[in-house]
């Protein structure tokens, strides 16, 4: 039986001790007041505990009262657990901690109140099959005169992917190599084409969400295909690893409703609204050396530590199209000597950098919006370099054969919003053409010749003019007709990127040029 709620609050009884022991209590029922008549616990996945919710109970009378019973209607069969005024209730299994189901003779002083803490762990099979609601009641009083508070939880079924455990040892998957060249592992397991419960895990659909514990590994030489509308939820310290010669194909599509019915979504496994925009809830998607031929379409990834970590991928360039990466606690896209083409995609807010293209490589970004207003002092929207320096100060350089940004918005609040860091030992080929950027004119860092094209607004670049995003806080990076990005792009990209991230056509010359960024302008929605 789950006792996590009570373990968290074992100190609470001490807070409710009183120096007086001479209070007189009257047995009384039917006179209590409540902060709410129904407690709605937010949606949770089957067999995963909810957050803890509170109910306040009031004694508004002038008498100290004794409540004969406070209990869950289903008693020990209930999937709810409650703590009443710091107490855990009757201990039916002699575990040393009450079950959180039944309480007797609960005292409440005159004109006083008490808290009840509530949580649940229910399986989809416990829920009503018609609406997937799991319900119970908290009863106060006696069988002839109960007052009731309803409890309601929506249970969502899911496919669960987690490592096996045998003799206390948790299954692992290959992650990398240590300093001596030995293989290192993290907790996780390979996805299977014929899993006994989940079926073919290498083709993910929108039938049910997928909840991942540890790292789900795409095996060597295999392809994971994720179809439109699929939802992947990652537990804390969990993620995905795409192994050598393995491929990830995300086949999201344009959606017609605000429910994003065709978007593929990667996020954490806490469904409560409080967690909807908290960074760092889960790990990362790691593309190991020589993984290959990745195609990412209409993906929304949010609240990771690192969104994508792409390292020395092989084959054709990774193609990222019409995708969004939000609220990563470290980096949205971290590339190491990678080969990436990105179109109509958005990166917003990360603790260190929205996009970091490191150790050289080859990159081509067209009509992308890269912004970083994360509440840190040193965050950047974009970092580009072509070398690595170890702890001893030894520099290893790599060729940056191509790093092109065309018709992009690269903005943010960081002091060094765009960082270019070059080793002369290897190639450092880059270009900025028709972009809206922010750089700090008064910072000597930007006096370097590397920034001439931006500082002097050459090649159609515009600096230090607010893009006019609709709502940065809510990751709504669309622009309207007042933005300086309007008609400021070059038409050379139209053959490849003829529509924007929402599928709206970009204008064709000679009448108009396309807008910069992932979105064509449109009037903002009214409140």
Coordinates of C-alpha atoms in Angstrom, one line a residue:
X1 CA 0.0 0.0 0.0
X2 CA 1.2 3.5 -0.9
X3 CA 2.2 5.6 2.1
X4 CA 4.1 8.3 0.4
X5 CA 1.7 11.1 1.5
X6 CA 2.2 10.2 5.2
X7 CA 6.0 9.8 4.9
X8 CA 6.0 13.4 3.7
X9 CA 4.0 14.7 6.6
X10 CA 5.2 12.6 9.6
X11 CA 6.2 15.8 11.3
X12 CA 2.8 17.3 11.1
X13 CA 1.3 15.9 14.3
X14 CA 4.0 17.8 16.3
X15 CA 2.6 21.0 14.8
X16 CA -0.8 20.4 16.2
X17 CA 0.1 19.5 19.8
X18 CA -1.2 21.8 22.5
X19 CA -0.1 22.6 25.9
X20 CA -3.6 22.4 27.2
X21 CA -5.3 19.0 27.9
X22 CA -8.5 20.2 29.7
X23 CA -10.7 21.1 26.7
X24 CA -14.2 19.7 26.7
X25 CA -15.5 18.3 23.4
X26 CA -19.1 17.7 22.4
X27 CA -20.0 14.9 20.0
X28 CA -21.7 16.8 17.2
X29 CA -22.5 16.0 13.5
X30 CA -23.9 17.9 10.6
X31 CA -22.5 21.3 11.5
X32 CA -19.1 21.4 9.7
X33 CA -18.2 23.8 6.9
X34 CA -15.9 22.9 4.0
X35 CA -13.7 24.9 1.6
X36 CA -15.3 23.0 -1.3
X37 CA -17.9 20.4 -1.8
X38 CA -15.9 18.5 -4.4
X39 CA -12.2 18.1 -4.7
X40 CA -11.1 17.6 -8.3
X41 CA -7.7 15.9 -8.6
X42 CA -6.0 16.6 -12.0
X43 CA -5.7 14.0 -14.6
X44 CA -3.1 11.3 -14.0
X45 CA -1.8 8.3 -15.8
X46 CA -3.0 4.8 -14.7
X47 CA -1.1 3.7 -11.5
X48 CA 0.8 7.0 -11.1
X49 CA 0.1 9.0 -7.9
X50 CA -1.6 12.4 -8.1
X51 CA -0.2 15.5 -6.5
X52 CA -1.4 16.3 -3.0
X53 CA -4.6 18.3 -2.7
X54 CA -6.1 20.1 0.3
X55 CA -9.5 20.4 1.8
X56 CA -10.2 22.8 4.7
X57 CA -12.8 21.8 7.3
X58 CA -14.3 24.6 9.6
X59 CA -16.0 24.5 13.0
X60 CA -17.9 27.8 13.0
X61 CA -19.7 27.0 16.2
X62 CA -18.9 28.2 19.7
X63 CA -18.3 24.6 20.9
X64 CA -15.4 22.3 20.8
X65 CA -16.7 19.3 18.8
X66 CA -15.8 15.7 18.5
X67 CA -16.4 14.2 15.0
X68 CA -17.1 10.4 15.6
X69 CA -15.8 9.4 12.1
X70 CA -13.9 10.9 9.2
X71 CA -13.4 8.3 6.6
X72 CA -13.4 7.4 2.9
X73 CA -16.7 5.9 1.8
X74 CA -14.9 2.9 0.2
X75 CA -12.7 2.6 3.3
X76 CA -9.7 0.3 2.8
X77 CA -10.8 -0.5 -0.8
X78 CA -10.4 3.2 -1.8
X79 CA -7.6 4.3 -4.1
X80 CA -7.5 7.6 -2.3
X81 CA -5.4 8.4 0.8
X82 CA -6.1 11.2 3.2
X83 CA -4.3 12.8 6.2
X84 CA -6.6 14.5 8.7
X85 CA -5.1 17.3 10.9
X86 CA -1.7 15.6 10.7
X87 CA -3.0 12.2 11.6
X88 CA -2.8 9.1 9.3
X89 CA -5.8 7.2 10.8
X90 CA -6.3 3.6 11.8
X91 CA -3.4 1.2 11.1
X92 CA -5.2 -1.9 9.8
X93 CA -2.1 -3.7 8.6
X94 CA 0.1 -2.9 11.6
X95 CA 2.7 -1.2 9.5
X96 CA 3.3 1.5 12.1
X97 CA 1.7 4.2 9.9
X98 CA -2.1 4.6 9.5
X99 CA -3.8 3.6 6.2
X100 CA -5.3 7.0 5.5
X101 CA -8.8 5.6 5.2
X102 CA -10.6 5.7 8.5
X103 CA -10.3 8.1 11.4
X104 CA -12.2 8.1 14.7
X105 CA -13.0 10.8 17.3
X106 CA -11.4 13.7 15.5
X107 CA -11.4 16.8 17.7
X108 CA -11.9 20.3 16.3
X109 CA -11.9 23.4 18.5
X110 CA -14.5 26.1 18.4
X111 CA -14.1 28.7 15.7
X112 CA -11.2 26.6 14.4
X113 CA -10.3 24.7 11.2
X114 CA -8.2 21.8 10.1
X115 CA -6.6 20.6 6.8
X116 CA -7.2 17.3 5.1
X117 CA -4.5 16.3 2.6
X118 CA -5.6 14.1 -0.3
X119 CA -3.9 12.0 -3.0
X120 CA -4.8 9.0 -5.1
X121 CA -3.1 6.1 -7.0
X122 CA -5.7 4.4 -9.2
X123 CA -5.5 2.0 -12.2
X124 CA -7.5 2.6 -15.3
X125 CA -9.5 -0.6 -14.4
X126 CA -10.6 1.1 -11.2
X127 CA -12.3 4.0 -13.1
X128 CA -15.8 4.2 -14.5
X129 CA -15.4 2.8 -18.1
X130 CA -17.9 5.3 -19.4
X131 CA -15.9 8.4 -18.4
X132 CA -12.7 7.1 -16.9
X133 CA -13.4 8.9 -13.6
X134 CA -12.5 7.4 -10.3
X135 CA -14.6 8.7 -7.5
X136 CA -15.1 8.4 -3.7
X137 CA -16.3 10.5 -0.8
X138 CA -15.0 11.7 2.5
X139 CA -17.6 11.2 5.1
X140 CA -17.9 13.2 8.3
X141 CA -20.1 12.2 11.3
X142 CA -22.1 9.0 11.8
X143 CA -23.9 6.6 9.5
X144 CA -27.2 8.3 10.3
X145 CA -25.9 11.8 9.7
X146 CA -22.9 12.0 7.4
X147 CA -21.7 15.1 5.7
X148 CA -20.0 14.4 2.4
X149 CA -17.2 15.9 0.2
X150 CA -16.8 14.3 -3.2
X151 CA -13.5 13.2 -4.6
X152 CA -13.0 13.0 -8.4
X153 CA -9.9 12.0 -10.5
X154 CA -9.7 11.4 -14.2
X155 CA -7.5 8.4 -15.0
X156 CA -5.8 8.2 -18.4
X157 CA -4.6 4.8 -19.8
X158 CA -1.2 4.6 -21.4
X159 CA 1.6 2.4 -22.7
X160 CA 4.3 2.2 -20.0
X161 CA 8.0 1.7 -21.1
X162 CA 10.4 1.0 -18.3
X163 CA 13.6 -1.0 -17.7
X164 CA 13.3 -4.5 -16.2
X165 CA 14.7 -5.2 -12.7
X166 CA 16.2 -8.5 -11.7
X167 CA 17.7 -9.4 -8.4
X168 CA 17.9 -5.7 -7.6
X169 CA 19.7 -4.8 -10.8
X170 CA 18.0 -2.4 -13.2
X171 CA 18.4 -3.0 -16.9
X172 CA 20.6 -0.5 -18.8
X173 CA 21.3 0.7 -22.3
X174 CA 24.5 2.0 -23.9
X175 CA 25.1 5.7 -23.5
X176 CA 28.7 6.4 -24.4
X177 CA 32.3 5.7 -23.4
X178 CA 34.3 6.6 -20.3
X179 CA 37.9 8.0 -20.4
X180 CA 39.3 4.5 -20.8
X181 CA 37.1 3.6 -23.7
X182 CA 34.7 1.4 -21.8
X183 CA 31.0 1.4 -22.6
X184 CA 28.9 3.4 -20.1
X185 CA 25.2 2.7 -19.6
X186 CA 22.1 4.5 -18.1
X187 CA 18.9 2.9 -16.8
X188 CA 16.6 2.0 -19.7
X189 CA 15.8 -0.6 -22.2
X190 CA 15.6 -1.2 -26.0
X191 CA 12.3 -0.6 -27.7
X192 CA 10.9 -3.9 -29.0
X193 CA 9.0 -4.8 -32.2
X194 CA 7.0 -7.4 -30.3
X195 CA 6.7 -6.4 -26.6
X196 CA 4.3 -8.8 -24.8
X197 CA 2.1 -5.9 -23.5
X198 CA 2.8 -2.9 -25.7
X199 CA 3.1 -4.7 -29.1
X200 CA 5.3 -2.9 -31.6
X201 CA 7.1 -0.2 -29.7
X202 CA 9.0 0.9 -32.8
X203 CA 5.8 2.3 -34.3
X204 CA 4.1 4.7 -31.9
X205 CA 0.6 6.0 -32.6
X206 CA -2.1 8.2 -31.1
X207 CA -4.0 5.2 -29.7
X208 CA -2.8 5.8 -26.1
X209 CA 0.0 8.0 -24.7
X210 CA 3.4 6.5 -24.0
X211 CA 4.9 7.0 -20.5
X212 CA 8.7 6.4 -20.3
X213 CA 10.8 5.6 -17.3
X214 CA 14.5 5.6 -17.7
X215 CA 15.8 5.9 -21.3
X216 CA 13.9 4.3 -24.2
X217 CA 16.6 3.1 -26.7
X218 CA 16.1 2.8 -30.4
X219 CA 18.3 -0.3 -31.1
X220 CA 21.3 -0.3 -33.4
X221 CA 20.1 -0.4 -37.0
X222 CA 16.4 0.1 -36.2
X223 CA 13.9 2.9 -37.0
X224 CA 11.5 4.4 -34.6
X225 CA 8.5 5.9 -36.4
X226 CA 6.2 8.2 -34.5
X227 CA 2.9 8.9 -36.2
X228 CA 0.6 11.9 -36.1
X229 CA -1.0 12.7 -32.8
X230 CA 1.3 10.6 -30.7
X231 CA 2.1 11.8 -27.1
X232 CA 5.2 10.8 -25.3
X233 CA 5.6 11.6 -21.6
X234 CA 8.9 11.3 -19.9
X235 CA 9.4 10.8 -16.2
X236 CA 12.1 12.7 -14.3
X237 CA 15.7 11.7 -15.4
X238 CA 14.2 9.9 -18.4
X239 CA 14.4 10.3 -22.2
X240 CA 15.4 8.6 -25.4
X241 CA 18.6 7.4 -27.0
X242 CA 18.9 6.8 -30.7
X243 CA 21.8 4.3 -31.2
X244 CA 24.4 3.9 -33.9
X245 CA 22.8 3.4 -37.4
X246 CA 19.4 3.9 -35.9
X247 CA 16.8 6.4 -37.2
X248 CA 14.1 8.6 -35.7
X249 CA 11.2 9.6 -38.0
X250 CA 8.6 11.9 -36.4
X251 CA 5.6 12.1 -38.8
X252 CA 3.6 14.8 -37.2
X253 CA 1.3 16.8 -39.4
X254 CA -0.5 20.2 -39.5
X255 CA -3.4 20.3 -37.0
X256 CA -6.8 21.8 -37.5
X257 CA -7.8 22.5 -33.9
X258 CA -6.3 23.9 -30.7
X259 CA -6.1 20.3 -29.4
X260 CA -3.2 19.8 -31.9
X261 CA -4.6 16.5 -32.9
X262 CA -1.9 15.8 -35.4
X263 CA 1.1 17.3 -33.6
X264 CA 3.6 14.9 -31.9
X265 CA 4.3 16.1 -28.4
X266 CA 7.2 15.2 -26.1
X267 CA 6.8 16.4 -22.5
X268 CA 7.0 15.4 -18.8
X269 CA 4.6 13.0 -17.1
X270 CA 3.0 15.4 -14.7
X271 CA -0.3 16.5 -16.3
X272 CA -1.3 19.1 -13.7
X273 CA -1.5 22.6 -15.1
X274 CA 1.1 23.8 -12.6
X275 CA 3.7 21.7 -14.5
X276 CA 2.8 22.8 -18.0
X277 CA 5.7 25.2 -18.4
X278 CA 8.3 24.2 -15.8
X279 CA 11.7 23.6 -17.4
X280 CA 13.9 20.6 -16.6
X281 CA 11.2 18.0 -15.8
X282 CA 12.9 15.2 -17.8
X283 CA 16.2 14.4 -19.6
X284 CA 16.8 14.7 -23.3
X285 CA 16.6 13.0 -26.7
X286 CA 20.2 11.8 -27.5
X287 CA 21.2 11.0 -31.1
X288 CA 24.5 9.1 -30.7
X289 CA 27.4 9.1 -33.1
X290 CA 26.5 7.7 -36.5
X291 CA 22.8 7.6 -36.0
X292 CA 21.3 8.6 -39.3
X293 CA 18.6 9.9 -41.6
X294 CA 16.4 11.6 -39.0
X295 CA 13.3 13.4 -40.1
X296 CA 11.4 15.6 -37.6
X297 CA 8.1 17.0 -38.6
X298 CA 5.5 18.9 -36.5
X299 CA 7.1 18.0 -33.1
X300 CA 6.5 20.1 -30.0
X301 CA 9.1 19.3 -27.3
X302 CA 8.9 21.1 -23.9
X303 CA 10.2 21.2 -20.4
X304 CA 13.3 19.0 -20.9
X305 CA 16.8 19.5 -19.6
X306 CA 18.2 19.4 -23.2
X307 CA 15.7 19.0 -26.1
X308 CA 17.8 17.4 -28.8
X309 CA 21.5 16.4 -28.3
X310 CA 22.8 15.5 -31.7
X311 CA 26.3 14.2 -32.1
X312 CA 28.1 13.4 -35.3
X313 CA 25.0 12.1 -37.1
X314 CA 25.6 10.2 -40.4
X315 CA 23.8 9.8 -43.7
X316 CA 21.6 12.6 -44.9
X317 CA 21.2 15.7 -42.7
X318 CA 18.8 15.7 -39.8
X319 CA 15.7 17.5 -41.1
X320 CA 13.7 19.5 -38.5
X321 CA 10.6 21.1 -40.0
X322 CA 7.6 22.9 -38.5
X323 CA 8.7 22.0 -35.0
X324 CA 8.8 23.8 -31.6
X325 CA 11.2 23.4 -28.7
X326 CA 10.3 25.2 -25.4
X327 CA 11.5 25.7 -21.8
X328 CA 14.6 23.6 -21.6
X329 CA 16.6 24.1 -18.5
X330 CA 19.9 23.9 -20.3
X331 CA 19.8 23.9 -24.1
X332 CA 17.0 23.5 -26.7
X333 CA 19.2 22.1 -29.5
X334 CA 22.7 21.0 -28.6
X335 CA 24.6 19.9 -31.7
X336 CA 28.2 18.5 -31.7
X337 CA 29.8 18.2 -35.1
X338 CA 26.3 17.5 -36.5
X339 CA 24.6 17.8 -39.8
X340 CA 21.3 19.6 -39.5
X341 CA 18.8 21.4 -41.7
X342 CA 16.0 23.3 -40.0
X343 CA 13.0 25.1 -41.5
X344 CA 9.9 26.8 -40.1
X345 CA 10.9 25.8 -36.5
X346 CA 10.9 27.6 -33.2
X347 CA 13.2 27.5 -30.2
X348 CA 12.2 29.6 -27.1
X349 CA 13.7 29.9 -23.7
X350 CA 16.5 27.7 -22.3
X351 CA 18.8 28.1 -19.3
X352 CA 22.1 28.3 -21.3
X353 CA 21.2 28.5 -25.0
X354 CA 18.2 28.0 -27.2
X355 CA 20.4 26.7 -30.0
X356 CA 24.1 25.7 -29.5
X357 CA 26.0 24.5 -32.6
X358 CA 29.3 23.3 -31.3
X359 CA 32.5 21.4 -32.3
X360 CA 32.0 22.4 -36.0
X361 CA 29.6 20.6 -38.3
X362 CA 27.2 21.6 -41.1
X363 CA 24.0 23.6 -40.4
X364 CA 21.4 25.4 -42.5
X365 CA 18.5 27.3 -40.8
X366 CA 15.8 28.8 -42.9
X367 CA 12.7 30.7 -41.6
X368 CA 13.4 29.8 -38.0
X369 CA 12.6 31.7 -34.8
X370 CA 15.3 31.4 -32.1
X371 CA 14.6 33.4 -28.9
X372 CA 15.8 33.3 -25.3
X373 CA 14.3 35.3 -22.5
X374 CA 15.0 32.6 -19.8
X375 CA 15.4 34.3 -16.4
X376 CA 19.2 33.9 -16.2
X377 CA 22.0 36.5 -16.6
X378 CA 24.2 34.7 -19.2
X379 CA 21.7 32.9 -21.5
X380 CA 22.1 33.1 -25.3
X381 CA 19.8 32.6 -28.2
X382 CA 22.5 31.2 -30.4
X383 CA 26.0 29.8 -29.8
X384 CA 28.3 28.7 -32.6
X385 CA 31.9 27.4 -32.2
X386 CA 34.3 25.0 -34.0
X387 CA 36.4 23.6 -31.1
X388 CA 36.5 21.9 -27.8
X389 CA 38.8 22.8 -24.9
X390 CA 39.4 20.2 -22.2
X391 CA 40.0 20.8 -18.5
X392 CA 43.7 21.0 -19.1
X393 CA 43.2 23.8 -21.6
X394 CA 44.0 21.6 -24.6
X395 CA 42.1 22.8 -27.7
X396 CA 40.8 20.4 -30.3
X397 CA 39.4 22.1 -33.4
X398 CA 36.8 20.8 -36.0
X399 CA 35.7 22.1 -39.4
X400 CA 32.6 24.2 -39.4
X401 CA 32.0 23.6 -43.1
X402 CA 28.7 25.4 -43.2
X403 CA 26.5 27.5 -40.8
X404 CA 23.9 29.5 -42.7
X405 CA 21.0 31.5 -41.3
X406 CA 18.5 32.9 -43.8
X407 CA 15.2 34.7 -43.0
X408 CA 15.4 33.9 -39.3
X409 CA 14.7 35.9 -36.1
X410 CA 17.4 35.5 -33.5
X411 CA 16.5 37.5 -30.4
X412 CA 16.4 37.5 -26.6
X413 CA 17.3 39.3 -23.5
X414 CA 20.9 37.9 -22.8
X415 CA 23.8 40.3 -22.8
X416 CA 25.7 38.1 -25.3
X417 CA 22.6 36.9 -27.2
X418 CA 24.6 35.6 -30.3
X419 CA 28.0 34.1 -29.6
X420 CA 30.4 33.2 -32.3
X421 CA 33.6 31.5 -31.1
X422 CA 36.3 30.6 -33.7
X423 CA 39.4 28.5 -33.7
X424 CA 41.7 29.4 -36.6
X425 CA 43.0 25.9 -36.8
X426 CA 39.9 24.7 -38.7
X427 CA 37.2 26.1 -41.1
X428 CA 34.7 28.5 -39.7
X429 CA 32.3 29.1 -42.6
X430 CA 29.1 30.9 -41.7
X431 CA 26.6 33.4 -43.1
X432 CA 23.7 35.5 -41.9
X433 CA 21.3 36.7 -44.7
X434 CA 18.1 38.7 -44.0
X435 CA 17.7 38.0 -40.3
X436 CA 16.3 40.1 -37.5
X437 CA 18.9 39.9 -34.6
X438 CA 19.7 41.4 -31.3
X439 CA 23.3 42.2 -30.3
X440 CA 24.6 44.6 -27.7
X441 CA 26.2 47.5 -29.6
X442 CA 28.1 48.8 -26.6
X443 CA 29.7 45.4 -25.8
X444 CA 33.3 45.2 -27.0
X445 CA 32.7 41.5 -27.7
X446 CA 30.7 42.5 -30.8
X447 CA 33.5 44.6 -32.2
X448 CA 35.1 41.4 -33.6
X449 CA 35.1 41.1 -37.4
X450 CA 33.0 38.0 -36.9
X451 CA 30.0 40.2 -36.2
X452 CA 30.5 42.8 -39.0
X453 CA 27.7 41.4 -41.1
X454 CA 25.3 41.8 -38.1
X455 CA 26.7 45.0 -36.5
X456 CA 26.7 46.8 -39.8
X457 CA 23.3 45.4 -40.9
X458 CA 24.8 43.9 -44.1
X459 CA 23.2 41.3 -46.3
X460 CA 19.7 42.4 -45.4
X461 CA 20.1 41.8 -41.7
X462 CA 18.3 44.0 -39.2
X463 CA 19.5 44.5 -35.6
X464 CA 17.9 45.5 -32.3
X465 CA 14.3 46.0 -33.4
X466 CA 11.7 44.2 -31.3
X467 CA 10.1 41.4 -33.3
X468 CA 6.7 42.0 -31.7
X469 CA 6.0 38.4 -30.7
X470 CA 2.4 37.9 -29.6
X471 CA 3.0 36.3 -26.2
X472 CA 6.5 35.2 -25.2
X473 CA 5.4 33.8 -21.8
X474 CA 3.0 31.4 -23.5
X475 CA 5.4 30.5 -26.3
X476 CA 3.2 32.2 -28.9
X477 CA 5.9 33.5 -31.3
X478 CA 3.7 34.6 -34.1
X479 CA 3.9 38.2 -35.4
X480 CA 1.4 40.7 -36.8
X481 CA 1.7 43.5 -39.4
X482 CA 3.5 45.8 -37.0
X483 CA 6.7 43.6 -36.8
X484 CA 9.9 44.8 -38.5
X485 CA 10.2 41.3 -39.8
X486 CA 7.4 41.9 -42.3
X487 CA 8.4 41.5 -45.9
X488 CA 12.1 41.7 -44.8
X489 CA 13.1 38.2 -45.9
X490 CA 14.8 37.2 -49.1
X491 CA 12.7 35.3 -51.7
X492 CA 15.5 32.8 -52.4
X493 CA 14.1 30.4 -49.8
X494 CA 10.6 30.2 -51.3
X495 CA 11.4 27.2 -53.4
X496 CA 12.1 25.2 -50.2
X497 CA 9.9 26.9 -47.7
X498 CA 6.8 28.2 -49.5
X499 CA 4.5 28.0 -46.4
X500 CA 5.0 28.9 -42.8
X501 CA 4.8 26.7 -39.7
X502 CA 1.0 26.9 -39.7
X503 CA 0.7 26.0 -43.4
X504 CA 0.0 29.5 -44.6
X505 CA 1.5 30.5 -47.9
X506 CA 4.3 32.9 -48.0
X507 CA 4.0 35.7 -50.6
X508 CA 5.8 35.5 -53.9
X509 CA 7.8 38.4 -55.5
X510 CA 7.7 40.8 -57.1
X511 CA 4.6 41.9 -55.0
X512 CA 6.0 41.1 -51.6
X513 CA 8.9 39.4 -50.0
X514 CA 8.4 36.7 -47.2
X515 CA 8.5 37.6 -43.6
X516 CA 11.4 36.6 -41.4
X517 CA 11.0 33.8 -38.9
X518 CA 8.7 30.7 -38.8
X519 CA 5.4 32.7 -38.9
X520 CA 3.9 34.8 -41.7
X521 CA 2.3 37.8 -40.1
X522 CA -1.4 37.8 -39.3
X523 CA -3.6 39.9 -37.0
X524 CA -3.3 38.8 -33.4
X525 CA -6.4 37.0 -31.9
X526 CA -8.6 39.3 -29.8
X527 CA -9.0 38.7 -26.1

